[in-house]
Coordinates of C-alpha atoms and ligand atoms in Angstrom, one line a residue:
M1 CA 2.0 23.2 -7.7
S2 CA 1.0 22.8 -11.2
A3 CA 0.8 25.6 -13.7
R4 CA -2.5 27.4 -13.9
G5 CA -4.8 24.6 -15.2
Q6 CA -4.5 25.3 -18.8
N7 CA -6.1 22.1 -19.8
D8 CA -9.6 23.4 -19.2
L9 CA -9.1 26.8 -20.7
P10 CA -10.6 26.3 -24.1
V11 CA -13.6 24.6 -22.6
R12 CA -14.2 27.5 -20.2
G13 CA -13.8 30.0 -23.0
F14 CA -16.4 28.1 -24.9
L15 CA -18.9 27.9 -22.1
G16 CA -18.4 31.5 -21.1
E17 CA -18.0 32.9 -17.6
E18 CA -21.7 33.8 -17.3
L19 CA -23.0 30.3 -18.1
I20 CA -20.5 28.7 -15.7
E21 CA -21.7 31.0 -13.0
E22 CA -25.3 30.3 -13.8
I23 CA -24.7 26.5 -13.6
R24 CA -22.9 27.0 -10.3
N25 CA -25.6 29.2 -8.8
R26 CA -28.4 26.8 -9.7
N27 CA -26.6 23.9 -8.1
D28 CA -26.6 24.5 -4.4
I29 CA -23.5 22.7 -3.0
V30 CA -25.3 21.3 0.1
D31 CA -28.0 19.8 -2.1
V32 CA -25.6 18.3 -4.6
I33 CA -23.2 16.8 -2.0
S34 CA -26.1 15.5 0.1
S35 CA -26.9 13.1 -2.7
Y36 CA -23.4 11.6 -2.3
V37 CA -22.5 12.1 1.4
K38 CA -24.7 12.0 4.5
L39 CA -24.5 15.5 5.9
Q40 CA -25.4 16.8 9.3
K41 CA -25.8 20.4 10.2
K42 CA -23.3 21.7 12.9
G43 CA -23.3 25.4 13.5
S44 CA -23.2 27.2 10.2
S45 CA -21.8 24.3 8.2
Y46 CA -22.7 20.7 7.3
F47 CA -20.4 17.8 8.2
G48 CA -20.1 14.3 7.0
L49 CA -17.6 11.5 6.4
C50 CA -15.1 12.5 3.7
P51 CA -15.5 10.6 0.5
F52 CA -11.9 11.3 -0.5
H53 CA -10.2 9.7 2.5
N54 CA -10.9 7.0 5.0
E55 CA -12.2 8.3 8.3
K56 CA -14.4 7.4 11.3
S57 CA -15.4 10.8 12.5
P58 CA -16.6 13.5 10.2
S59 CA -14.1 16.2 9.2
F60 CA -15.6 16.9 5.8
S61 CA -17.4 20.3 5.8
V62 CA -19.8 21.9 3.4
S63 CA -20.8 25.5 3.7
R64 CA -23.9 26.9 2.2
S65 CA -22.9 30.5 2.6
K66 CA -19.5 29.9 1.1
Q67 CA -20.8 27.4 -1.5
M68 CA -17.6 25.4 -0.8
Y69 CA -16.5 22.1 0.7
Y70 CA -13.4 21.4 2.6
C71 CA -12.0 18.4 4.4
F72 CA -10.1 19.2 7.6
G73 CA -8.6 15.7 7.4
C74 CA -7.1 15.4 3.9
G75 CA -7.4 18.9 2.5
A76 CA -9.8 18.1 -0.3
G77 CA -11.8 21.2 -1.2
G78 CA -13.3 23.3 -3.8
N79 CA -16.7 24.4 -5.2
V80 CA -19.5 22.3 -6.7
F81 CA -17.6 21.8 -9.9
T82 CA -14.5 20.5 -8.1
F83 CA -16.6 18.1 -6.1
I84 CA -18.2 16.5 -9.1
M85 CA -14.8 16.4 -11.0
E86 CA -13.2 14.7 -8.0
Y87 CA -16.0 12.4 -7.1
E88 CA -17.0 11.3 -10.6
N89 CA -13.6 11.6 -12.1
Y90 CA -15.0 14.0 -14.6
T91 CA -13.3 16.7 -16.7
F92 CA -14.5 20.2 -16.1
L93 CA -16.7 20.1 -19.2
E94 CA -18.2 16.8 -18.1
A95 CA -18.9 18.2 -14.6
A96 CA -20.4 21.3 -16.1
R97 CA -22.7 19.3 -18.4
F98 CA -23.7 17.0 -15.5
L99 CA -24.6 20.0 -13.3
A100 CA -26.3 21.9 -16.1
E101 CA -28.5 18.9 -16.8
R102 CA -29.3 18.6 -13.1
A103 CA -30.5 22.2 -13.0
G104 CA -32.3 22.0 -16.3
I105 CA -29.9 24.4 -18.1
E106 CA -29.2 23.9 -21.7
I107 CA -25.6 24.1 -22.8
P108 CA -24.4 24.0 -26.4
E109 CA -22.6 21.0 -27.8
V110 CA -18.8 21.3 -28.2
E111 CA -17.4 20.8 -31.5
Y112 CA -13.8 19.8 -31.6
S113 CA -12.8 21.6 -34.7
Q114 CA -9.2 21.7 -35.9
E115 CA -9.1 25.3 -34.6
A116 CA -10.3 24.2 -31.2
K117 CA -7.7 21.5 -31.1
E118 CA -5.0 24.1 -31.8
R119 CA -6.3 26.3 -29.1
A120 CA -6.3 23.5 -26.6
S121 CA -3.3 23.8 -24.5
L122 CA -0.3 21.5 -24.6
K123 CA -1.3 19.7 -21.5
A124 CA -4.7 18.7 -22.7
T125 CA -3.2 17.5 -26.0
L126 CA -0.6 15.4 -24.2
L127 CA -3.2 13.7 -22.1
E128 CA -5.3 13.1 -25.2
I129 CA -2.4 11.5 -27.0
N130 CA -1.5 9.4 -24.0
K131 CA -5.1 8.1 -23.9
I132 CA -5.1 7.3 -27.6
A133 CA -1.7 5.5 -27.2
A134 CA -3.0 3.5 -24.2
K135 CA -6.0 2.4 -26.2
Y136 CA -3.8 1.5 -29.1
F137 CA -1.5 -0.6 -26.9
Y138 CA -4.5 -2.3 -25.4
A139 CA -5.9 -3.2 -28.8
Q140 CA -2.5 -4.6 -29.8
L141 CA -2.4 -6.9 -26.8
K142 CA -5.7 -8.3 -27.8
S143 CA -4.6 -8.8 -31.5
E144 CA -2.8 -11.6 -33.2
Q145 CA 0.6 -10.0 -32.9
G146 CA 0.0 -9.4 -29.1
K147 CA -0.5 -13.1 -28.4
L148 CA 3.0 -13.6 -27.0
A149 CA 2.8 -10.6 -24.8
Y150 CA -0.7 -11.7 -23.6
S151 CA 0.5 -15.1 -22.7
Y152 CA 3.5 -13.6 -20.9
L153 CA 1.0 -11.8 -18.6
T154 CA -1.2 -14.7 -18.1
N155 CA 1.8 -16.9 -17.4
R156 CA 2.8 -14.5 -14.7
G157 CA -0.6 -15.2 -13.2
L158 CA -2.6 -12.1 -14.2
S159 CA -6.3 -12.5 -14.7
E160 CA -8.2 -11.0 -17.6
D161 CA -9.9 -8.7 -15.1
V162 CA -6.7 -7.3 -13.8
I163 CA -5.2 -6.8 -17.2
T164 CA -8.3 -4.8 -18.1
A165 CA -8.4 -2.9 -14.9
F166 CA -4.8 -1.7 -15.3
G167 CA -5.3 -1.2 -19.0
L168 CA -2.2 -3.2 -19.8
G169 CA -1.1 -3.3 -23.5
Y170 CA 1.6 -4.2 -26.0
S171 CA 3.7 -2.2 -28.3
N172 CA 4.5 -4.4 -31.2
K173 CA 7.7 -5.2 -33.1
Y174 CA 7.6 -2.4 -35.7
S175 CA 9.4 0.6 -34.4
D176 CA 7.2 3.2 -36.0
D177 CA 3.8 1.7 -35.6
L178 CA 2.4 4.0 -33.0
Y179 CA 4.1 7.0 -34.6
K180 CA 2.3 6.3 -37.9
Y181 CA -1.0 5.8 -36.1
L182 CA -0.7 9.1 -34.2
K183 CA 0.3 10.9 -37.4
M184 CA -2.7 9.5 -39.1
K185 CA -4.8 11.0 -36.2
G186 CA -3.3 14.4 -37.1
Y187 CA -0.7 15.0 -34.5
S188 CA 2.6 16.7 -35.3
D189 CA 6.0 15.2 -34.7
E190 CA 6.7 18.0 -32.2
I191 CA 3.7 17.2 -30.0
I192 CA 4.2 13.4 -30.2
S193 CA 7.8 14.0 -29.2
K194 CA 6.6 16.2 -26.3
A195 CA 4.4 13.3 -25.1
G196 CA 7.6 11.3 -24.8
L197 CA 6.3 8.6 -27.2
I198 CA 8.9 9.0 -30.0
T199 CA 12.5 9.7 -30.4
V200 CA 13.6 11.8 -33.3
N201 CA 17.1 11.8 -34.7
E202 CA 18.6 13.0 -37.9
K203 CA 19.7 9.7 -39.2
N204 CA 16.6 7.5 -38.6
G205 CA 13.9 10.2 -38.4
A206 CA 11.2 9.5 -35.9
Y207 CA 10.7 6.2 -34.3
D208 CA 8.7 4.8 -31.3
K209 CA 10.1 5.0 -27.9
F210 CA 8.4 1.7 -27.0
W211 CA 8.4 -1.4 -29.1
N212 CA 8.2 -5.0 -28.4
R213 CA 7.2 -4.3 -24.8
V214 CA 4.4 -5.1 -22.5
M215 CA 3.0 -1.7 -21.7
F216 CA 1.8 -0.4 -18.3
P217 CA -0.1 2.9 -18.6
I218 CA 0.7 5.2 -15.7
M219 CA -2.3 7.1 -14.4
D220 CA -2.6 10.0 -12.1
A221 CA -5.0 10.1 -9.1
N222 CA -7.8 11.1 -11.5
N223 CA -7.4 8.1 -13.8
R224 CA -5.7 10.2 -16.6
V225 CA -2.9 8.5 -18.5
I226 CA 0.2 10.6 -17.9
G227 CA 2.9 8.2 -19.1
F228 CA 4.0 4.6 -19.7
G229 CA 6.2 1.9 -18.4
G230 CA 7.3 -0.9 -20.7
R231 CA 8.8 -4.2 -20.0
V232 CA 10.7 -5.7 -22.9
M233 CA 9.6 -9.1 -24.3
G234 CA 12.4 -11.6 -24.4
K235 CA 15.9 -10.4 -24.1
G236 CA 16.6 -6.8 -24.6
E237 CA 17.9 -3.7 -22.9
P238 CA 16.7 -2.0 -20.8
K239 CA 14.4 -4.5 -19.3
Y240 CA 12.1 -1.8 -18.0
L241 CA 11.7 1.5 -19.8
N242 CA 9.6 4.5 -18.6
S243 CA 8.3 7.6 -20.4
P244 CA 10.5 10.6 -19.8
E245 CA 9.2 13.4 -17.7
T246 CA 6.8 15.6 -19.7
E247 CA 4.4 18.5 -19.1
V248 CA 2.0 16.0 -17.6
F249 CA 4.3 13.4 -16.1
D250 CA 6.2 14.4 -13.0
K251 CA 7.8 11.2 -11.6
S252 CA 8.3 12.6 -8.1
R253 CA 4.7 13.6 -7.8
N254 CA 2.9 10.5 -8.9
L255 CA 2.6 7.0 -7.7
Y256 CA 1.6 3.9 -9.7
G257 CA -1.7 2.5 -8.5
L258 CA -2.8 5.6 -6.6
N259 CA -5.9 6.0 -8.8
R260 CA -7.1 2.7 -7.4
A261 CA -5.5 2.8 -3.9
R262 CA -7.2 6.1 -3.0
T263 CA -10.6 4.4 -3.2
S264 CA -9.5 1.3 -1.4
R265 CA -11.1 2.3 2.0
K266 CA -8.1 1.0 3.9
N267 CA -6.4 3.5 6.2
Y268 CA -2.9 2.6 5.1
F269 CA -1.1 2.1 1.8
L270 CA 1.3 -0.7 0.8
L271 CA 4.3 0.9 -0.7
C272 CA 6.2 -1.3 -3.1
E273 CA 8.9 -1.1 -5.7
G274 CA 7.4 -1.9 -9.1
Y275 CA 4.4 -2.2 -11.3
M276 CA 4.2 -5.9 -11.1
D277 CA 4.1 -5.8 -7.3
V278 CA 1.2 -3.3 -7.4
I279 CA -0.7 -5.4 -9.9
A280 CA 0.0 -8.7 -8.1
L281 CA -1.1 -7.3 -4.8
H282 CA -4.2 -5.8 -6.4
Q283 CA -5.1 -9.2 -7.8
A284 CA -4.7 -10.8 -4.4
G285 CA -7.1 -8.3 -3.0
F286 CA -4.7 -5.7 -1.6
T287 CA -6.1 -2.8 -3.6
N288 CA -4.2 -0.2 -1.5
A289 CA -0.8 -0.9 -3.1
V290 CA 1.2 1.9 -4.8
A291 CA 4.7 2.2 -6.2
S292 CA 7.0 5.0 -6.9
L293 CA 7.8 5.2 -10.6
G294 CA 11.3 4.1 -11.3
T295 CA 12.7 6.8 -9.1
A296 CA 13.7 6.9 -5.5
F297 CA 11.0 7.8 -3.0
T298 CA 10.7 11.6 -2.6
T299 CA 9.1 14.2 -0.3
G300 CA 6.7 14.8 -3.2
H301 CA 5.6 11.2 -3.0
A302 CA 5.2 11.5 0.8
S303 CA 3.0 14.5 0.7
L304 CA 0.9 12.9 -2.0
I305 CA 0.4 9.9 0.3
K306 CA -0.3 12.0 3.3
R307 CA -3.4 13.4 1.5
Y308 CA -5.0 10.0 1.8
V309 CA -3.5 8.0 4.7
N310 CA -1.3 8.5 7.7
E311 CA 0.3 5.0 7.7
V312 CA 2.4 3.2 5.1
Y313 CA 3.7 -0.4 5.0
L314 CA 6.8 -0.8 3.0
T315 CA 7.0 -4.0 1.0
F316 CA 10.3 -3.4 -0.7
D317 CA 12.4 -6.2 -2.2
S318 CA 14.2 -8.2 0.5
D319 CA 17.6 -7.8 -1.2
E320 CA 20.3 -5.3 -0.3
A321 CA 19.0 -2.6 -2.8
G322 CA 15.5 -3.0 -1.5
T323 CA 16.7 -2.6 2.1
K324 CA 18.6 0.5 1.2
A325 CA 15.6 2.0 -0.6
A326 CA 13.5 1.3 2.5
L327 CA 16.0 3.0 4.8
R328 CA 16.0 6.0 2.5
A329 CA 12.2 6.2 2.4
L330 CA 11.8 6.0 6.2
P331 CA 13.0 9.5 7.3
I332 CA 11.1 11.0 4.3
L333 CA 7.9 9.4 5.5
R334 CA 8.5 10.4 9.0
A335 CA 9.1 14.0 8.1
A336 CA 5.8 14.0 6.3
G337 CA 4.1 12.7 9.5
I338 CA 3.5 9.3 8.2
T339 CA 4.0 6.2 10.3
A340 CA 6.0 3.5 8.5
K341 CA 6.2 -0.2 9.0
I342 CA 8.3 -2.8 7.2
I343 CA 6.9 -6.0 5.8
R344 CA 9.5 -8.7 5.4
M345 CA 9.1 -11.1 2.6
E346 CA 11.8 -13.6 3.3
P347 CA 12.5 -16.1 1.9
Y348 CA 11.0 -14.5 -1.2
K349 CA 12.2 -11.6 -3.1
D350 CA 9.1 -9.4 -3.6
P351 CA 5.4 -9.4 -2.9
D352 CA 4.6 -10.9 -6.4
E353 CA 6.8 -13.9 -5.7
F354 CA 5.6 -14.2 -2.1
I355 CA 2.0 -14.3 -3.0
K356 CA 2.5 -16.7 -5.8
N357 CA 4.2 -19.1 -3.4
L358 CA 2.3 -18.6 -0.1
G359 CA -0.9 -16.9 -1.1
A360 CA -2.8 -13.8 0.1
E361 CA -3.6 -15.1 3.6
A362 CA 0.1 -15.5 4.4
F363 CA 0.7 -12.0 3.1
E364 CA -2.0 -10.7 5.3
E365 CA -0.2 -12.3 8.3
R366 CA 3.0 -10.6 7.3
I367 CA 1.1 -7.3 7.3
N368 CA -0.1 -8.0 10.8
K369 CA 3.5 -8.8 11.9
A370 CA 5.0 -5.8 10.1
R371 CA 7.8 -4.3 12.0
N372 CA 8.2 -0.8 13.2
G373 CA 10.3 1.2 10.7
F374 CA 12.6 2.7 13.3
L375 CA 13.5 -0.6 14.9
F376 CA 14.1 -2.1 11.5
S377 CA 16.6 0.7 10.7
L378 CA 18.4 -0.2 13.9
E379 CA 18.7 -3.8 12.9
I380 CA 20.4 -2.7 9.7
L381 CA 22.6 -0.3 11.6
E382 CA 23.8 -3.1 13.8
R383 CA 25.7 -4.6 10.9
D384 CA 28.1 -1.6 10.9
Y385 CA 29.2 -2.2 14.5
D386 CA 31.0 -5.0 16.3
M387 CA 28.3 -5.8 18.7
N388 CA 30.6 -8.3 20.5
S389 CA 33.0 -5.7 21.8
P390 CA 32.2 -3.2 24.5
E391 CA 33.5 -0.3 22.3
G392 CA 31.4 -1.4 19.3
K393 CA 28.3 -1.6 21.5
T394 CA 29.0 1.8 23.1
D395 CA 29.4 3.4 19.6
F396 CA 26.2 1.7 18.5
F397 CA 24.2 3.0 21.4
N398 CA 25.6 6.5 20.9
E399 CA 24.3 6.4 17.4
V400 CA 21.0 5.0 18.5
A401 CA 20.6 7.8 21.0
S402 CA 21.3 10.4 18.5
R403 CA 18.7 8.9 16.2
L404 CA 16.2 8.8 19.1
T405 CA 16.5 12.6 19.5
Q406 CA 14.6 13.0 16.2
F407 CA 11.3 12.2 18.0
E408 CA 10.3 15.6 19.2
E409 CA 7.3 14.6 21.3
E410 CA 8.3 13.4 24.7
I411 CA 5.7 10.6 24.9
E412 CA 6.6 9.3 21.5
R413 CA 10.3 9.5 22.3
N414 CA 9.9 7.6 25.5
N415 CA 7.9 4.9 23.7
Y416 CA 10.7 4.4 21.3
I417 CA 13.3 4.5 24.1
E418 CA 11.3 1.8 25.8
A419 CA 11.1 -0.3 22.7
V420 CA 14.8 -0.1 22.1
A421 CA 15.6 -0.8 25.7
D422 CA 13.5 -3.9 25.5
K423 CA 14.9 -5.1 22.3
Y424 CA 18.6 -4.7 23.3
H425 CA 18.2 -5.5 27.0
V426 CA 19.4 -2.2 28.3
G427 CA 17.9 -0.2 31.1
F428 CA 15.2 2.3 30.1
E429 CA 16.5 5.0 32.5
N430 CA 20.1 4.7 31.3
L431 CA 19.1 5.0 27.7
R432 CA 16.8 7.9 28.4
K433 CA 19.7 9.7 30.1
L434 CA 22.0 9.0 27.2
V435 CA 19.4 10.4 24.8
G436 CA 19.0 13.5 26.9
K437 CA 22.8 14.1 27.0
T438 CA 23.1 13.5 23.3
A439 CA 20.4 16.0 22.6
I440 CA 22.2 18.7 24.6
K441 CA 25.5 17.8 22.8
M442 CA 23.7 18.2 19.5
G443 CA 22.3 21.6 20.5
L444 CA 18.8 20.3 20.4
A445 CA 17.9 20.8 24.0
T446 CA 18.8 23.0 26.9
P447 CA 20.1 21.4 30.1
A448 CA 16.9 22.3 31.9
T449 CA 14.1 19.8 31.2
K450 CA 12.3 22.3 28.9
P451 CA 10.7 21.0 25.7
K452 CA 13.3 21.5 23.1
Q453 CA 13.3 23.9 20.2
P454 CA 14.0 22.5 16.8
V455 CA 17.4 23.8 15.5
G456 CA 16.3 25.4 12.2
N457 CA 13.0 27.0 13.0
Q458 CA 13.1 29.3 10.0
G459 CA 10.7 26.9 8.2
T460 CA 8.1 27.0 11.0
K461 CA 8.5 30.8 11.3
V462 CA 7.5 31.2 7.6
D463 CA 4.7 28.7 8.0
G464 CA 3.4 30.7 10.9
H465 CA 3.3 33.9 8.8
L466 CA 1.5 32.1 6.0
H467 CA -0.9 30.7 8.6
S468 CA -1.7 34.3 9.7
Q469 CA -2.4 35.3 6.1
K470 CA -4.7 32.3 5.6
A471 CA -6.5 33.1 8.9
L472 CA -7.0 36.6 7.8
L473 CA -8.6 35.5 4.5
T474 CA -10.9 33.2 6.3
W475 CA -11.9 36.0 8.7
L476 CA -12.6 38.3 5.8
I477 CA -14.9 35.8 4.3
E478 CA -16.7 35.0 7.5
N479 CA -17.2 38.5 8.7
E480 CA -18.2 41.0 6.1
R481 CA -17.8 43.9 8.5
L482 CA -14.1 43.5 8.6
F483 CA -13.2 44.6 5.1
S484 CA -14.1 48.3 5.5
Q485 CA -12.1 48.5 8.7
I486 CA -8.9 47.0 7.5
K487 CA -8.7 47.8 3.8
A488 CA -6.8 51.0 4.5
Y489 CA -4.1 49.0 6.3
I490 CA -3.9 45.7 4.5
S491 CA -3.8 45.4 0.7
P492 CA -3.7 42.3 -1.4
N493 CA 0.1 43.0 -1.8
D494 CA 0.6 42.2 1.8
F495 CA 0.0 38.6 1.1
T496 CA 3.4 37.2 0.3
Q497 CA 2.4 34.0 -1.4
E498 CA 1.4 34.4 -5.0
L499 CA -1.8 32.3 -4.8
Y500 CA -2.9 34.1 -1.5
R501 CA -2.2 37.4 -3.2
E502 CA -4.3 36.5 -6.2
V503 CA -7.2 35.3 -4.0
A504 CA -7.0 38.5 -1.9
K505 CA -7.1 40.6 -5.0
L506 CA -10.3 38.9 -6.2
L507 CA -11.9 39.0 -2.8
Y508 CA -11.1 42.8 -2.5
E509 CA -12.7 43.3 -6.0
Q510 CA -15.8 41.5 -4.9
Y511 CA -16.0 43.6 -1.7
E512 CA -15.7 46.8 -3.7
Q513 CA -18.5 45.6 -6.0
G514 CA -20.6 44.6 -3.1
D515 CA -20.9 40.9 -4.1
V516 CA -18.9 38.6 -1.9
N517 CA -18.9 35.2 -3.4
P518 CA -16.0 32.9 -2.5
A519 CA -17.0 30.0 -4.7
K520 CA -16.9 32.3 -7.7
I521 CA -13.3 33.2 -6.9
M522 CA -12.6 29.5 -7.4
N523 CA -13.7 29.8 -11.1
H524 CA -10.5 31.7 -11.7
F525 CA -8.4 28.7 -10.8
M526 CA -8.7 25.7 -12.9
D527 CA -6.4 23.1 -11.5
E528 CA -7.9 20.8 -8.9
E529 CA -4.7 21.2 -6.9
E530 CA -5.3 24.9 -6.8
H531 CA -8.9 24.4 -5.8
R532 CA -7.8 22.5 -2.8
E533 CA -5.5 25.2 -1.8
V534 CA -7.9 28.1 -2.3
A535 CA -10.5 26.2 -0.3
S536 CA -8.1 25.8 2.5
L537 CA -7.5 29.6 2.5
F538 CA -11.2 30.0 3.4
H539 CA -11.3 27.3 5.9
T540 CA -8.4 28.1 8.3
K541 CA -9.1 26.8 11.8
I542 CA -9.5 29.9 13.8
Q543 CA -9.1 29.4 17.5
Q544 CA -12.5 29.4 19.1
L545 CA -12.4 32.3 21.6
S546 CA -15.4 32.8 23.8
T547 CA -15.6 36.5 24.3
R548 CA -15.9 39.2 21.7
D549 CA -13.0 41.1 23.3
E550 CA -10.7 38.1 22.9
Q551 CA -11.7 37.6 19.3
E552 CA -11.1 41.2 18.4
K553 CA -7.7 41.0 20.1
A554 CA -6.7 37.9 18.3
L555 CA -7.8 39.4 15.0
K556 CA -5.9 42.5 15.6
E557 CA -2.8 40.5 16.4
T558 CA -3.2 38.5 13.1
I559 CA -3.5 41.7 11.1
I560 CA -0.4 43.2 12.7
R561 CA 1.5 40.0 12.1
V562 CA 0.6 40.0 8.4
K563 CA 1.5 43.6 8.0
T564 CA 4.8 43.3 9.9
Y565 CA 5.9 40.3 7.9
S566 CA 5.0 42.1 4.6
V567 CA 7.0 45.1 5.6
E568 CA 9.9 42.9 6.7
E569 CA 9.8 41.1 3.4
A570 CA 9.7 44.4 1.4
T571 CA 12.7 45.7 3.5
R572 CA 14.6 42.5 2.7
S573 CA 14.1 42.8 -1.1
L574 CA 14.5 46.6 -1.4
E575 CA 17.4 47.7 -3.6
P576 CA 19.4 50.5 -2.0
T577 CA 18.9 52.7 -5.1
D578 CA 15.2 52.3 -5.2
I579 CA 14.0 55.7 -3.8
V580 CA 10.4 55.3 -4.7
G581 CA 10.3 51.9 -3.1
L582 CA 12.0 53.3 0.0
Q583 CA 9.3 56.0 0.3
K584 CA 6.6 53.5 -0.1
L585 CA 8.1 51.4 2.5
M586 CA 8.3 54.3 4.9
A587 CA 4.6 54.9 4.4
E588 CA 3.9 51.2 5.1
K589 CA 5.9 51.5 8.3
R590 CA 3.8 54.4 9.4
N591 CA 0.8 52.4 8.4
L592 CA 1.9 49.7 10.7
Q593 CA 2.2 52.1 13.6
D594 CA -1.3 53.4 13.0
L595 CA -2.5 49.8 13.0
Q596 CA -1.4 49.4 16.6
K597 CA -3.9 52.0 17.6
L598 CA -6.7 50.6 15.5
H599 CA -9.8 49.3 17.2
I600 CA -11.4 46.5 15.3
S601 CA -15.0 45.6 15.9
I602 CA -16.4 42.3 14.8
E603 CA -20.1 43.0 15.5
Ligands
ZN701 ZN1 -10.9 14.1 3.5

């Protein structure tokens, strides 16, 4: 999770909390979102098709009482400001101005004085510098000195439209050109260096990191330039150079092309290896292509993808390195719950080459013929075994069986067993038995045909506790009667996750002041990422129980679970010499006992 969104702090300070609240209050979220998304009332909420991911049945909810939206499909969520920022790609100030105008509220003009600039946080400044640099590179490409670079791009088959759409540019031959330009704009060596655009050393002073390169601005999902990739013109090393990681550029949490792919309206992404692949695919009409940024594919990338789609087609290079990279990405995607398929590009090396030679239609055909990622990984595995000898074959199938145990759902596992049996001409039942035996050997299953327990379930246990904490927050928002009944037993400190605790604290304050207003709580968090998370805290799916008795029982169980875990955690972290802490803990344990006797009433 990113640091508390400092980039908007100066702006918020400038507008003032009161004005921000007034703007929010006078823009009812249902009215605002209705002008973008067709909403239908269902119970106490409104539902529609999510504008942030592709879906066929509505999981996007808007609540008038909470003044929040939340998508149960992709987790997008927030208040009316967040929606406008995400939908229109606006900064907070732009969104505030837009909504103020909509409600007929006047807001003062911002003047970016030197002082305001200084107050602006590092992040905002880095984004600003990156934007200026991107524009500068773009202008260079269109200038006389950029001619060679421009013809390099057009020779590679890129159209004017695509060059503009991706904001491609050129860093010219002088190695301090951009540096001088940014200095002229008033930026210090320190900040330019923090943006990763210059290298400073004692002998040569400051010089540009990128020169004589075709430049690819790297944007985040919200179209903000966070870094650059540069390909050298002519011969030079390294051929490709990327910005270093900075405050705004985390390579393992960004994908090249995501800003465009997320709006492509396809329900899968094409995952490829490089910038040129993404751009070539885009030009050929495949606007759902993304690439990891000069690093191996990570779990961060996978969870980013999962926000938008559940399926990925890997279009990695058809050489040994590309195959290896694909094999590494497969389990990561699987673990994130993403289905992966492999597109083969033989006899060509990469999508760029493939499309140049065979065209978009042929590529579309390859997409349709894409192979299942698991079966592909077995084909590669075969190479390590002597498939002509009985021993080699046995070893191979033992390995296959152990890989098949990774499918936890029986139906899914059987589907895979069937596919493998088919492909390698072995009996389904034989293979299924082998998988069962292997699972027992690996300690994954008990001999009885019970569904197996995952080995390390610590992770799911913690998740379960966090879920209870979330559910309790949702309950507290949805039923105002609860607070007075449980405040003596549960305090904000019982929420073990920092963000949850902070939200609980704000919610408790609102209750004490008699003004419960979840959307206002969101004003305390500035990062869109945090808005999503806060929105999810207030939208936990609570089991629909029919009777009041059942609901009260479930609620009580949740409260006890939250308290028990909090006490457990406190016990774990207690220092033996901490007498005060110990006394407090004893009191909490008594509290827990009282809680067992508590009767909770929801009506
Ligand atoms: Zn969604």
